[in-house]
Coordinates of C-alpha atoms in Angstrom, one line a residue:
X1 CA 127.9 77.8 102.4
X2 CA 131.3 76.2 102.0
X3 CA 133.5 75.5 105.1
X4 CA 136.1 78.0 103.9
X5 CA 133.5 80.8 103.6
X6 CA 132.1 79.9 107.1
X7 CA 135.5 80.0 108.7
X8 CA 136.3 83.3 107.0
X9 CA 133.0 84.8 108.1
X10 CA 133.4 83.5 111.7
X11 CA 137.0 84.6 112.1
X12 CA 136.2 88.0 110.5
X13 CA 133.2 88.5 112.8
X14 CA 135.3 87.5 115.8
X15 CA 138.1 89.9 114.9
X16 CA 135.7 92.7 114.2
X17 CA 133.7 92.2 117.4
X18 CA 136.8 91.7 119.5
X19 CA 138.4 94.8 118.1
X20 CA 135.2 96.8 118.5
X21 CA 134.8 95.7 122.1
X22 CA 138.4 96.3 123.0
X23 CA 138.4 99.6 121.1
X24 CA 135.3 100.9 122.7
X25 CA 136.4 99.8 126.2
X26 CA 139.9 101.4 125.6
X27 CA 138.4 104.5 124.2
X28 CA 136.1 105.0 127.1
X29 CA 138.9 104.2 129.6
X30 CA 141.1 106.7 127.8
X31 CA 138.4 109.3 127.9
X32 CA 137.9 108.8 131.6
X33 CA 141.6 108.9 132.3
X34 CA 142.0 112.2 130.3
X35 CA 138.9 113.6 131.9
X36 CA 140.2 112.7 135.3
X37 CA 143.5 114.3 134.3
X38 CA 141.6 117.5 133.6
X39 CA 140.0 117.4 137.0
X40 CA 143.4 116.7 138.6
X41 CA 144.9 119.7 136.8
X42 CA 142.1 121.9 138.0
X43 CA 142.4 120.6 141.6
X44 CA 146.2 121.3 141.4
X45 CA 145.6 124.8 140.0
X46 CA 143.0 125.4 142.7
X47 CA 145.5 124.4 145.4
X48 CA 148.2 126.5 143.8
X49 CA 146.1 129.6 143.6
X50 CA 145.0 129.1 147.2
X51 CA 148.6 128.8 148.3
X52 CA 149.7 131.8 146.3
X53 CA 146.8 134.0 147.4
X54 CA 147.4 133.1 151.0
X55 CA 151.0 134.1 150.6
X56 CA 150.0 137.3 148.9
X57 CA 147.5 138.1 151.7
X58 CA 150.1 137.5 154.4
X59 CA 152.6 139.6 152.6
X60 CA 150.1 142.5 152.1
X61 CA 148.8 142.4 155.6
X62 CA 152.2 143.5 157.0
X63 CA 153.3 145.6 154.1
X64 CA 151.6 149.1 154.7
X65 CA 151.2 149.5 158.5
X66 CA 154.9 150.1 159.2
X67 CA 154.8 153.0 156.6
X68 CA 151.9 154.6 158.4
X69 CA 153.6 154.3 161.8
X70 CA 157.1 155.7 161.2
X71 CA 157.8 156.3 157.6
X72 CA 159.3 159.8 156.8
X73 CA 157.4 160.1 153.6
X74 CA 154.0 159.5 155.3
X75 CA 154.9 161.7 158.3
X76 CA 156.0 164.6 156.1
X77 CA 152.7 164.4 154.1
X78 CA 150.7 164.3 157.4
X79 CA 152.5 167.4 158.6
X80 CA 151.8 169.3 155.4
X81 CA 148.2 168.3 155.7
X82 CA 148.0 169.5 159.3
X83 CA 149.3 172.9 158.2
X84 CA 146.6 173.1 155.7
X85 CA 144.1 172.2 158.5
X86 CA 143.1 169.0 156.7
X87 CA 142.3 170.7 153.4
X88 CA 144.3 169.2 150.6
X89 CA 143.5 172.2 148.4
X90 CA 145.2 174.5 150.9
X91 CA 148.5 172.6 150.8
X92 CA 151.6 174.1 149.4
X93 CA 151.6 173.2 145.7
X94 CA 155.4 172.4 145.8
X95 CA 155.0 170.1 148.7
X96 CA 152.0 168.5 147.2
X97 CA 153.8 167.8 143.9
X98 CA 156.8 166.4 145.8
X99 CA 154.6 164.1 147.8
X100 CA 152.8 163.0 144.7
X101 CA 156.1 162.1 143.0
X102 CA 157.2 159.9 145.9
X103 CA 154.1 157.6 145.7
X104 CA 155.0 155.8 142.4
X105 CA 158.5 155.0 143.7
X106 CA 157.0 153.6 146.9
X107 CA 154.6 151.5 144.9
X108 CA 157.4 150.1 142.8
X109 CA 159.5 149.4 145.9
X110 CA 156.6 147.6 147.5
X111 CA 155.7 145.7 144.3
X112 CA 152.2 147.1 144.4
X113 CA 150.1 147.5 141.3
X114 CA 148.2 150.4 142.9
X115 CA 149.2 152.8 145.7
X116 CA 147.2 155.8 146.7
X117 CA 148.0 158.5 149.4
X118 CA 144.5 159.6 150.5
X119 CA 143.4 162.5 152.7
X120 CA 140.6 162.1 155.2
X121 CA 138.0 163.6 152.8
X122 CA 139.0 161.1 150.0
X123 CA 141.2 163.4 148.1
X124 CA 144.0 161.6 146.4
X125 CA 147.3 163.3 147.2
X126 CA 149.5 160.9 145.3
X127 CA 149.1 157.7 143.2
X128 CA 151.1 155.5 140.8
X129 CA 148.7 156.8 138.2
X130 CA 149.2 160.5 137.9
X131 CA 145.7 160.9 136.4
X132 CA 144.1 160.0 139.7
X133 CA 145.9 162.8 141.7
X134 CA 143.5 165.4 142.9
X135 CA 140.4 163.2 142.4
X136 CA 138.1 162.5 145.3
X137 CA 137.1 158.9 146.1
X138 CA 134.5 158.5 148.7
X139 CA 135.2 154.8 148.9
X140 CA 138.8 155.4 149.8
X141 CA 137.7 158.0 152.4
X142 CA 135.5 155.4 154.1
X143 CA 138.2 152.7 153.7
X144 CA 140.9 154.6 155.6
X145 CA 138.6 155.3 158.5
X146 CA 138.1 151.5 158.9
X147 CA 140.6 149.6 160.9
X148 CA 143.3 147.9 158.9
X149 CA 143.9 144.1 158.8
X150 CA 143.7 141.3 156.4
X151 CA 143.5 142.2 152.7
X152 CA 140.1 142.3 151.2
X153 CA 138.8 141.7 147.7
X154 CA 138.3 144.7 145.5
X155 CA 135.8 143.8 142.8
X156 CA 136.7 144.5 139.2
X157 CA 135.8 147.8 137.9
X158 CA 134.5 148.3 134.4
X159 CA 137.3 147.0 132.2
X160 CA 139.5 146.3 135.2
X161 CA 140.6 143.4 137.2
X162 CA 139.8 142.3 140.8
X163 CA 142.6 143.0 143.2
X164 CA 143.6 142.3 146.8
X165 CA 143.5 145.6 148.7
X166 CA 145.1 146.7 152.0
X167 CA 145.3 150.1 153.8
X168 CA 146.7 151.9 156.8
X169 CA 145.9 155.2 158.3
X170 CA 147.8 157.9 160.4
X171 CA 145.5 160.1 162.5
X172 CA 146.6 163.1 164.6
X173 CA 145.4 166.5 165.5
X174 CA 142.1 165.8 163.8
X175 CA 143.8 165.1 160.5
X176 CA 143.7 161.6 158.9
X177 CA 146.0 160.4 156.2
X178 CA 145.9 157.0 154.7
X179 CA 147.8 154.7 152.3
X180 CA 145.7 152.3 150.1
X181 CA 147.6 149.6 148.1
X182 CA 146.4 146.8 145.8
X183 CA 147.8 143.9 143.9
X184 CA 145.9 142.5 140.9
X185 CA 144.8 138.9 141.1
X186 CA 145.0 138.4 137.3
X187 CA 148.8 137.9 137.1
X188 CA 148.6 135.4 139.9
X189 CA 145.9 133.4 138.1
X190 CA 147.8 133.6 134.8
X191 CA 151.0 132.4 136.4
X192 CA 149.4 129.5 138.2
X193 CA 147.2 128.6 135.2
X194 CA 150.2 128.5 132.9
X195 CA 152.0 126.2 135.3
X196 CA 149.1 123.7 135.3
X197 CA 147.9 124.4 131.7
X198 CA 144.5 125.7 133.1
X199 CA 142.9 128.9 132.1
X200 CA 142.0 130.8 135.3
X201 CA 139.8 133.9 135.2
X202 CA 138.1 135.8 138.1
X203 CA 134.4 135.6 138.0
X204 CA 132.6 138.9 137.5
X205 CA 129.7 139.9 139.7
X206 CA 126.3 139.5 138.3
X207 CA 127.3 137.1 135.5
X208 CA 126.0 133.5 135.5
X209 CA 128.4 130.7 136.3
X210 CA 129.6 129.1 133.1
X211 CA 129.1 125.3 132.5
X212 CA 131.2 122.6 130.9
X213 CA 130.5 121.8 127.3
X214 CA 131.9 120.0 124.3
X215 CA 134.6 122.6 123.8
X216 CA 136.0 122.8 127.4
X217 CA 135.7 121.6 131.0
X218 CA 134.7 124.4 133.4
X219 CA 134.6 124.6 137.1
X220 CA 134.1 127.5 139.5
X221 CA 136.6 127.6 142.3
X222 CA 135.9 129.2 145.7
X223 CA 138.5 130.6 148.1
X224 CA 137.4 130.9 151.8
X225 CA 140.7 132.8 152.5
X226 CA 139.3 135.7 150.4
X227 CA 135.6 136.1 150.8
X228 CA 133.8 136.9 147.6
X229 CA 136.5 135.7 145.3
X230 CA 135.4 133.1 142.7
X231 CA 137.7 131.9 139.9
X232 CA 136.5 130.2 136.8
X233 CA 138.9 127.3 135.8
X234 CA 138.6 126.0 132.3
X235 CA 140.5 123.3 130.4
X236 CA 140.1 122.9 126.6
X237 CA 138.9 119.6 125.3
X238 CA 140.9 119.9 122.2
X239 CA 143.7 117.7 123.5
X240 CA 141.0 115.1 124.4
X241 CA 139.6 115.2 120.9
X242 CA 143.0 114.9 119.4
X243 CA 144.0 112.1 121.7
X244 CA 140.8 110.2 120.9
X245 CA 141.3 110.8 117.2
X246 CA 144.8 109.3 117.4
X247 CA 143.4 106.4 119.5
X248 CA 140.6 105.8 116.9
X249 CA 143.1 105.7 114.1
X250 CA 145.3 103.3 116.1
X251 CA 142.3 101.1 116.9
X252 CA 141.2 101.1 113.3
X253 CA 144.7 100.2 112.1
X254 CA 145.0 97.5 114.8
X255 CA 141.5 96.2 113.9
X256 CA 142.5 96.0 110.2
X257 CA 145.7 94.2 111.1
X258 CA 143.9 91.8 113.4
X259 CA 141.2 91.2 110.7
X260 CA 143.9 90.5 108.1
X261 CA 145.7 88.1 110.5
X262 CA 142.4 86.4 111.4
X263 CA 141.4 86.0 107.7
X264 CA 144.9 84.6 107.0
X265 CA 144.5 82.1 109.8
X266 CA 141.0 81.2 108.6
X267 CA 142.3 80.6 105.1
X268 CA 145.0 78.3 106.4
X269 CA 142.6 76.5 108.7
X270 CA 140.0 76.3 106.0
X271 CA 142.5 74.7 103.6
X272 CA 143.8 72.3 106.2
X273 CA 140.3 71.3 107.2
X274 CA 138.6 71.4 103.9
X275 CA 141.3 69.6 101.9
X276 CA 140.8 66.2 103.7
X277 CA 137.0 66.7 103.6
X278 CA 137.1 67.5 99.9
X279 CA 139.3 64.4 99.3
X280 CA 137.0 62.3 101.4
X281 CA 133.9 63.6 99.5
X282 CA 135.7 62.9 96.1
X283 CA 136.5 59.4 97.2
X284 CA 132.9 59.0 98.4
X285 CA 131.5 60.1 95.1
X286 CA 133.8 57.7 93.3
X287 CA 132.6 54.9 95.6
X288 CA 128.9 55.9 95.0
X289 CA 129.5 55.8 91.2
X290 CA 131.8 52.8 91.0
X291 CA 132.8 49.7 92.9
X292 CA 132.6 50.1 96.7
X293 CA 136.0 50.3 98.3
X294 CA 137.4 51.6 101.5
X295 CA 138.1 55.3 101.8
X296 CA 141.0 56.9 103.7
X297 CA 140.4 59.7 106.2
X298 CA 143.3 62.1 106.4
X299 CA 143.5 65.3 108.4
X300 CA 142.5 64.4 111.9
X301 CA 140.9 61.9 114.2
X302 CA 137.4 63.1 113.5
X303 CA 137.8 62.7 109.8
X304 CA 139.4 59.3 110.3
X305 CA 136.3 58.3 112.5
X306 CA 134.0 59.6 109.7
X307 CA 135.9 57.5 107.1
X308 CA 135.7 54.5 109.3
X309 CA 132.0 54.9 109.8
X310 CA 131.5 55.4 106.1
X311 CA 133.6 52.2 105.4
X312 CA 131.5 50.3 107.9
X313 CA 128.3 51.6 106.2
X314 CA 129.6 50.6 102.8
X315 CA 130.5 47.1 104.0
X316 CA 127.0 46.7 105.5
X317 CA 125.4 48.0 102.3
X318 CA 127.4 45.7 100.2
X319 CA 126.5 42.7 102.4
X320 CA 122.8 43.8 102.4
X321 CA 122.9 44.1 98.6
X322 CA 124.2 40.6 98.3
X323 CA 121.5 39.3 100.5
X324 CA 118.9 41.4 98.6
X325 CA 120.3 40.1 95.3
X326 CA 120.0 36.5 96.5
X327 CA 116.5 37.1 97.7
X328 CA 115.6 38.8 94.4
X329 CA 117.0 35.9 92.4
X330 CA 114.9 33.4 94.4
X331 CA 111.8 35.5 93.9
X332 CA 112.6 36.0 90.2
X333 CA 113.0 32.2 89.7
X334 CA 109.7 31.6 91.4
X335 CA 107.9 34.3 89.3
X336 CA 109.5 33.1 86.1
X337 CA 108.7 29.5 86.8
X338 CA 105.1 30.6 87.4
X339 CA 104.9 32.7 84.3
X340 CA 106.5 30.0 82.1
X341 CA 104.2 27.4 83.4
X342 CA 101.2 29.6 82.8
X343 CA 102.3 30.6 79.3
X344 CA 103.2 27.1 78.1
X345 CA 100.2 25.5 79.7
X346 CA 97.9 27.4 77.2
X347 CA 99.4 26.0 74.0
X348 CA 99.8 22.5 75.4
X349 CA 96.0 22.1 75.7
X350 CA 95.3 22.3 72.0
X351 CA 98.3 20.2 71.2
X352 CA 97.1 17.5 73.6
X353 CA 93.6 17.7 72.2
X354 CA 94.8 17.4 68.6
X355 CA 97.1 14.4 69.4
X356 CA 94.4 12.6 71.3
X357 CA 91.9 13.1 68.4
X358 CA 94.4 11.8 65.9
X359 CA 95.0 8.7 68.1
X360 CA 91.3 8.0 68.4
X361 CA 90.7 8.4 64.7
X362 CA 93.7 6.1 63.9
X363 CA 92.5 3.4 66.3
X364 CA 89.1 3.4 64.6
X365 CA 90.6 3.6 61.1
X366 CA 88.2 6.5 60.7
X367 CA 88.2 7.7 57.0
X368 CA 88.3 11.3 58.4
X369 CA 91.8 10.7 59.7
X370 CA 93.4 11.9 56.6
X371 CA 91.3 15.0 56.4
X372 CA 91.8 15.9 60.2
X373 CA 95.5 15.1 60.0
X374 CA 96.3 18.2 58.1
X375 CA 94.3 20.4 60.5
X376 CA 95.7 18.7 63.6
X377 CA 99.4 18.9 62.6
X378 CA 98.9 22.5 61.6
X379 CA 97.5 23.3 65.0
X380 CA 100.4 21.4 66.7
X381 CA 103.0 23.3 64.7
X382 CA 101.3 26.7 65.4
X383 CA 101.3 26.0 69.1
X384 CA 104.8 24.6 69.1
X385 CA 105.9 27.8 67.3
X386 CA 104.1 29.8 69.9
X387 CA 106.0 27.9 72.7
X388 CA 109.2 28.6 70.8
X389 CA 108.5 32.3 70.7
X390 CA 107.8 32.3 74.4
X391 CA 111.0 30.5 75.1
X392 CA 112.9 32.9 72.8
X393 CA 111.4 36.0 74.5
X394 CA 112.1 34.6 77.9
X395 CA 115.7 33.7 76.9
X396 CA 116.2 37.3 75.7
X397 CA 114.8 38.7 79.0
X398 CA 116.9 36.3 81.1
X399 CA 120.1 36.8 79.1
X400 CA 119.9 40.6 79.1
X401 CA 123.6 41.6 79.4
X402 CA 124.7 44.0 82.1
X403 CA 125.1 47.6 81.1
X404 CA 128.3 48.6 79.5
X405 CA 128.7 52.1 81.0
X406 CA 130.3 54.9 79.1
X407 CA 129.7 58.7 78.7
X408 CA 127.0 59.1 76.1
X409 CA 125.1 62.0 74.5
X410 CA 121.5 61.2 75.5
X411 CA 120.1 63.9 73.2
X412 CA 121.9 62.4 70.2
X413 CA 120.6 58.9 71.0
X414 CA 117.1 60.1 71.3
X415 CA 117.4 62.1 68.1
X416 CA 118.4 58.9 66.3
X417 CA 115.4 57.0 67.7
X418 CA 113.1 59.8 66.8
X419 CA 114.5 60.1 63.3
X420 CA 114.1 56.3 62.8
X421 CA 110.4 56.4 63.7
X422 CA 109.5 59.8 62.2
X423 CA 107.3 60.1 59.0
X424 CA 108.9 60.6 55.6
X425 CA 109.7 64.2 54.7
X426 CA 107.1 64.2 51.9
X427 CA 104.4 63.5 54.6
X428 CA 102.6 61.0 52.4
X429 CA 99.7 59.2 54.1
X430 CA 100.1 55.6 55.3
X431 CA 97.7 52.9 56.1
X432 CA 97.2 51.0 59.3
X433 CA 94.9 53.2 61.4
X434 CA 91.4 52.2 62.2
X435 CA 90.3 55.4 63.9
X436 CA 88.7 56.9 60.8
X437 CA 87.8 56.5 57.1
X438 CA 90.2 56.8 54.3
X439 CA 94.0 56.9 54.6
X440 CA 95.5 57.7 58.0
X441 CA 98.0 60.6 58.4
X442 CA 101.7 59.7 58.7
X443 CA 102.9 59.2 62.3
X444 CA 104.7 62.2 63.8
X445 CA 107.5 61.8 66.4
X446 CA 109.0 65.0 67.9
X447 CA 112.0 65.7 70.2
X448 CA 112.3 68.6 72.6
X449 CA 115.7 68.7 74.4
X450 CA 117.3 71.1 76.8
X451 CA 121.1 71.1 77.3
X452 CA 122.2 68.3 79.6
X453 CA 125.6 66.8 80.5
X454 CA 126.8 63.5 79.1
X455 CA 125.3 60.5 81.0
X456 CA 127.1 57.4 82.0
X457 CA 125.0 54.7 80.4
X458 CA 124.9 51.8 77.9
X459 CA 124.1 53.3 74.5
X460 CA 122.5 50.1 73.0
X461 CA 120.3 49.5 76.0
X462 CA 119.1 53.1 76.1
X463 CA 118.2 52.9 72.4
X464 CA 116.3 49.7 73.2
X465 CA 114.3 51.4 76.0
X466 CA 113.5 54.5 73.9
X467 CA 112.6 52.4 70.8
X468 CA 110.2 50.2 72.9
X469 CA 108.5 53.3 74.4
X470 CA 108.2 55.2 71.1
X471 CA 107.0 52.1 69.2
X472 CA 104.4 51.3 71.9
X473 CA 103.2 54.9 71.8
X474 CA 102.8 54.8 68.0
X475 CA 101.0 51.5 68.1
X476 CA 98.6 52.6 70.8
X477 CA 97.9 56.0 69.1
X478 CA 97.6 54.5 65.6
X479 CA 94.9 52.0 66.8
X480 CA 92.5 54.8 67.6
X481 CA 93.6 58.0 65.8
X482 CA 94.3 59.1 62.3
X483 CA 97.1 61.4 63.5
X484 CA 99.3 59.3 65.8
X485 CA 101.8 61.5 67.6
X486 CA 104.7 60.8 70.1
X487 CA 106.8 63.4 71.7
X488 CA 110.1 62.8 73.5
X489 CA 111.3 65.5 76.0
X490 CA 114.7 65.5 77.6
X491 CA 115.8 67.9 80.3
X492 CA 117.9 68.3 83.5
X493 CA 116.8 67.6 87.0
X494 CA 118.3 68.6 90.4
X495 CA 120.8 66.3 92.2
X496 CA 122.7 65.6 88.9
X497 CA 119.9 63.7 87.2
X498 CA 118.2 63.9 83.8
X499 CA 114.6 63.2 82.8
X500 CA 113.2 61.6 79.7
X501 CA 109.5 61.9 79.0
X502 CA 107.7 59.9 76.2
X503 CA 104.2 61.1 75.6
X504 CA 101.6 59.9 73.0
X505 CA 98.1 60.9 72.0
X506 CA 96.7 57.4 72.3
X507 CA 94.0 56.1 74.7
X508 CA 96.4 55.4 77.5
X509 CA 96.8 52.2 79.6
X510 CA 93.7 50.6 80.9
X511 CA 93.1 51.1 84.6
X512 CA 93.2 47.4 85.4
X513 CA 96.5 47.0 83.6
X514 CA 98.3 49.8 85.5
X515 CA 99.3 47.8 88.6
X516 CA 100.8 45.0 86.4
X517 CA 102.2 47.3 83.7
X518 CA 105.9 46.4 84.2
X519 CA 105.3 42.7 85.1
X520 CA 106.7 40.1 82.6
X521 CA 104.0 38.7 80.2
X522 CA 101.5 41.3 81.3
X523 CA 100.1 42.8 78.0
X524 CA 96.9 43.9 76.5
X525 CA 98.0 43.3 72.9
X526 CA 96.7 40.3 71.0
X527 CA 100.2 39.2 69.8
X528 CA 102.4 40.7 72.5
X529 CA 104.5 38.8 75.1
X530 CA 104.5 41.5 77.8
X531 CA 108.3 41.6 78.1
X532 CA 109.0 45.0 76.5
X533 CA 108.2 47.2 79.5
X534 CA 109.7 44.6 81.9
X535 CA 112.9 44.7 79.9
X536 CA 112.8 48.5 79.8
X537 CA 112.2 48.7 83.6
X538 CA 115.1 46.3 84.2
X539 CA 117.5 48.3 82.0
X540 CA 116.5 51.6 83.8
X541 CA 116.9 50.0 87.2
X542 CA 120.3 48.6 86.3
X543 CA 121.3 52.2 85.3
X544 CA 120.3 53.4 88.8
X545 CA 117.2 55.2 87.5
X546 CA 113.5 55.0 87.8
X547 CA 110.6 54.6 85.3
X548 CA 107.0 55.4 85.9
X549 CA 103.7 55.8 84.1
X550 CA 100.9 58.4 84.4
X551 CA 97.9 59.2 82.3
X552 CA 98.1 62.5 80.5
X553 CA 95.5 65.2 81.3
X554 CA 94.3 65.3 77.7
X555 CA 94.5 61.6 77.1
X556 CA 97.4 59.4 76.2
X557 CA 100.2 57.7 78.1
X558 CA 103.1 59.4 79.7
X559 CA 106.3 57.5 80.6
X560 CA 108.9 59.3 82.6
X561 CA 112.5 58.0 83.1
X562 CA 115.0 59.5 85.6
X563 CA 118.6 58.6 85.2
X564 CA 121.6 59.7 87.3
X565 CA 124.3 61.5 85.3
X566 CA 127.1 59.6 87.1
X567 CA 125.6 56.2 86.4
X568 CA 124.3 53.5 88.9
X569 CA 125.6 54.0 92.4
X570 CA 127.3 51.3 94.4
X571 CA 127.5 49.0 91.4
X572 CA 129.6 46.3 93.0
X573 CA 129.6 44.2 89.8
X574 CA 127.3 43.9 86.8
X575 CA 124.1 42.0 87.7
X576 CA 124.4 38.7 85.9
X577 CA 121.9 36.1 85.1
X578 CA 119.3 35.8 87.9
X579 CA 116.7 33.6 86.3
X580 CA 116.5 30.0 85.3
X581 CA 116.7 29.3 81.6
X582 CA 115.2 26.3 80.0
X583 CA 117.7 23.6 79.3
X584 CA 118.3 22.5 75.7
X585 CA 118.8 19.0 74.6
X586 CA 121.8 17.4 76.1
X587 CA 124.7 16.7 73.8
X588 CA 125.2 13.1 73.0

């Protein structure tokens, strides 16, 4: 993966992870803060309700007793009830109506939601609700008989509301008259709840206590000042959801902004970091495909250190190459001297024998001298010609010029060699094969090529290598088959290389010749010098490539050549003459 992509990925992941971590943390903290705000509001509402109910209870405690002790309205009603001997039904209707009309005004003056004037038997003589007048309420009868005091909770009736209820009673001459007043708790809860944005409702008897859920936060409040009073406080979670939604959108927007900034910084850093690296890599490739020279590291101390290390390595490789070249030249001189001595020694023996025989015949004036002279001189000339051929081949091998590199079309070069060696279009049979009776079939040379880039190589030397391999394949196949065939295959390889495969249908190379196949003067041909494959190997090596041999599975020889597309690496200078050439006659 390129450095720029890695930096983009790394910065992007860091931005996303950091935004997600901060966003989750902030979201949870905000949730906790808002939830705690709900609890604080409920606590504040609880305290406000307690304070308000305590004030209401204190106010109600002292509100009715003074009326029962010395209020004219209550005294007059008590007198009328005494006259009727405690029977409300026996009271004067006019007086009863007058008494009933005074109760609502008293309730309004006392700011009571309910006020009832009750006889001892529970009969309602007057009430703020005219519909209740004349009704009998056993609960009220029992209530006015009990001593007065602190307000008590009156549970909600069906469809009604719970209230704080107080009473007072006036008893005399066996007649009891009482006042029962009440204030509803609902308005107090509504007023306090509105102040703290909390919904407060009195709990109803027999109903299960509600629980908090996704929609709202619920808590049941208890008030020891008023036994039996439970208030359900609830706060809607809608503001929480809305706040979290706004927070999520803000986090997403912030994350996108941070991601964009991080990617922009990554792009800038990638360019600033990769630009010197790309330049260094380009200079390195140029060094690998040309003359070694020092590269410059720009962009930071680390890159400068890398360039310095590369320069030191190149210097060491150049020095090592020089030492290796010198060693190879010495080894080549030794090998060539050995090979020349071996090759020239063989023709010298018959030359020496012929000359010695001629000398003996001449010394004895042997009549056979004239007859043998022709044979001896012919032998000497043949062997001298053989020595001249050896010297010529060696000189050609020793004076092989360095490759003149230029971009060439390898497929076009191979097509030209194949066309040169292919059979005529008419397909007429040719002679020269020994593998069967009658005329042999014309040789067939094929080319199979895949698209490859242009290769930096010496055109003439590549033609020489391909010509040698194709001709060797045809010679080997024609010696044993009536249908000699050679195929040339060209295709790409990884790491910017190309491959050339030359395959024939001949017998292949003998096993004992394989280890010495590319050595100079190693040949199995009767008239060969053994320099063809040695020259081919040297050309391939000087092009920075490799050449190898293997036996085909169905018989025949397979030669494979690998060449770098960019040409030979680290070619400090063309390899010159590394062998000793025989000296010619000195000029006079």
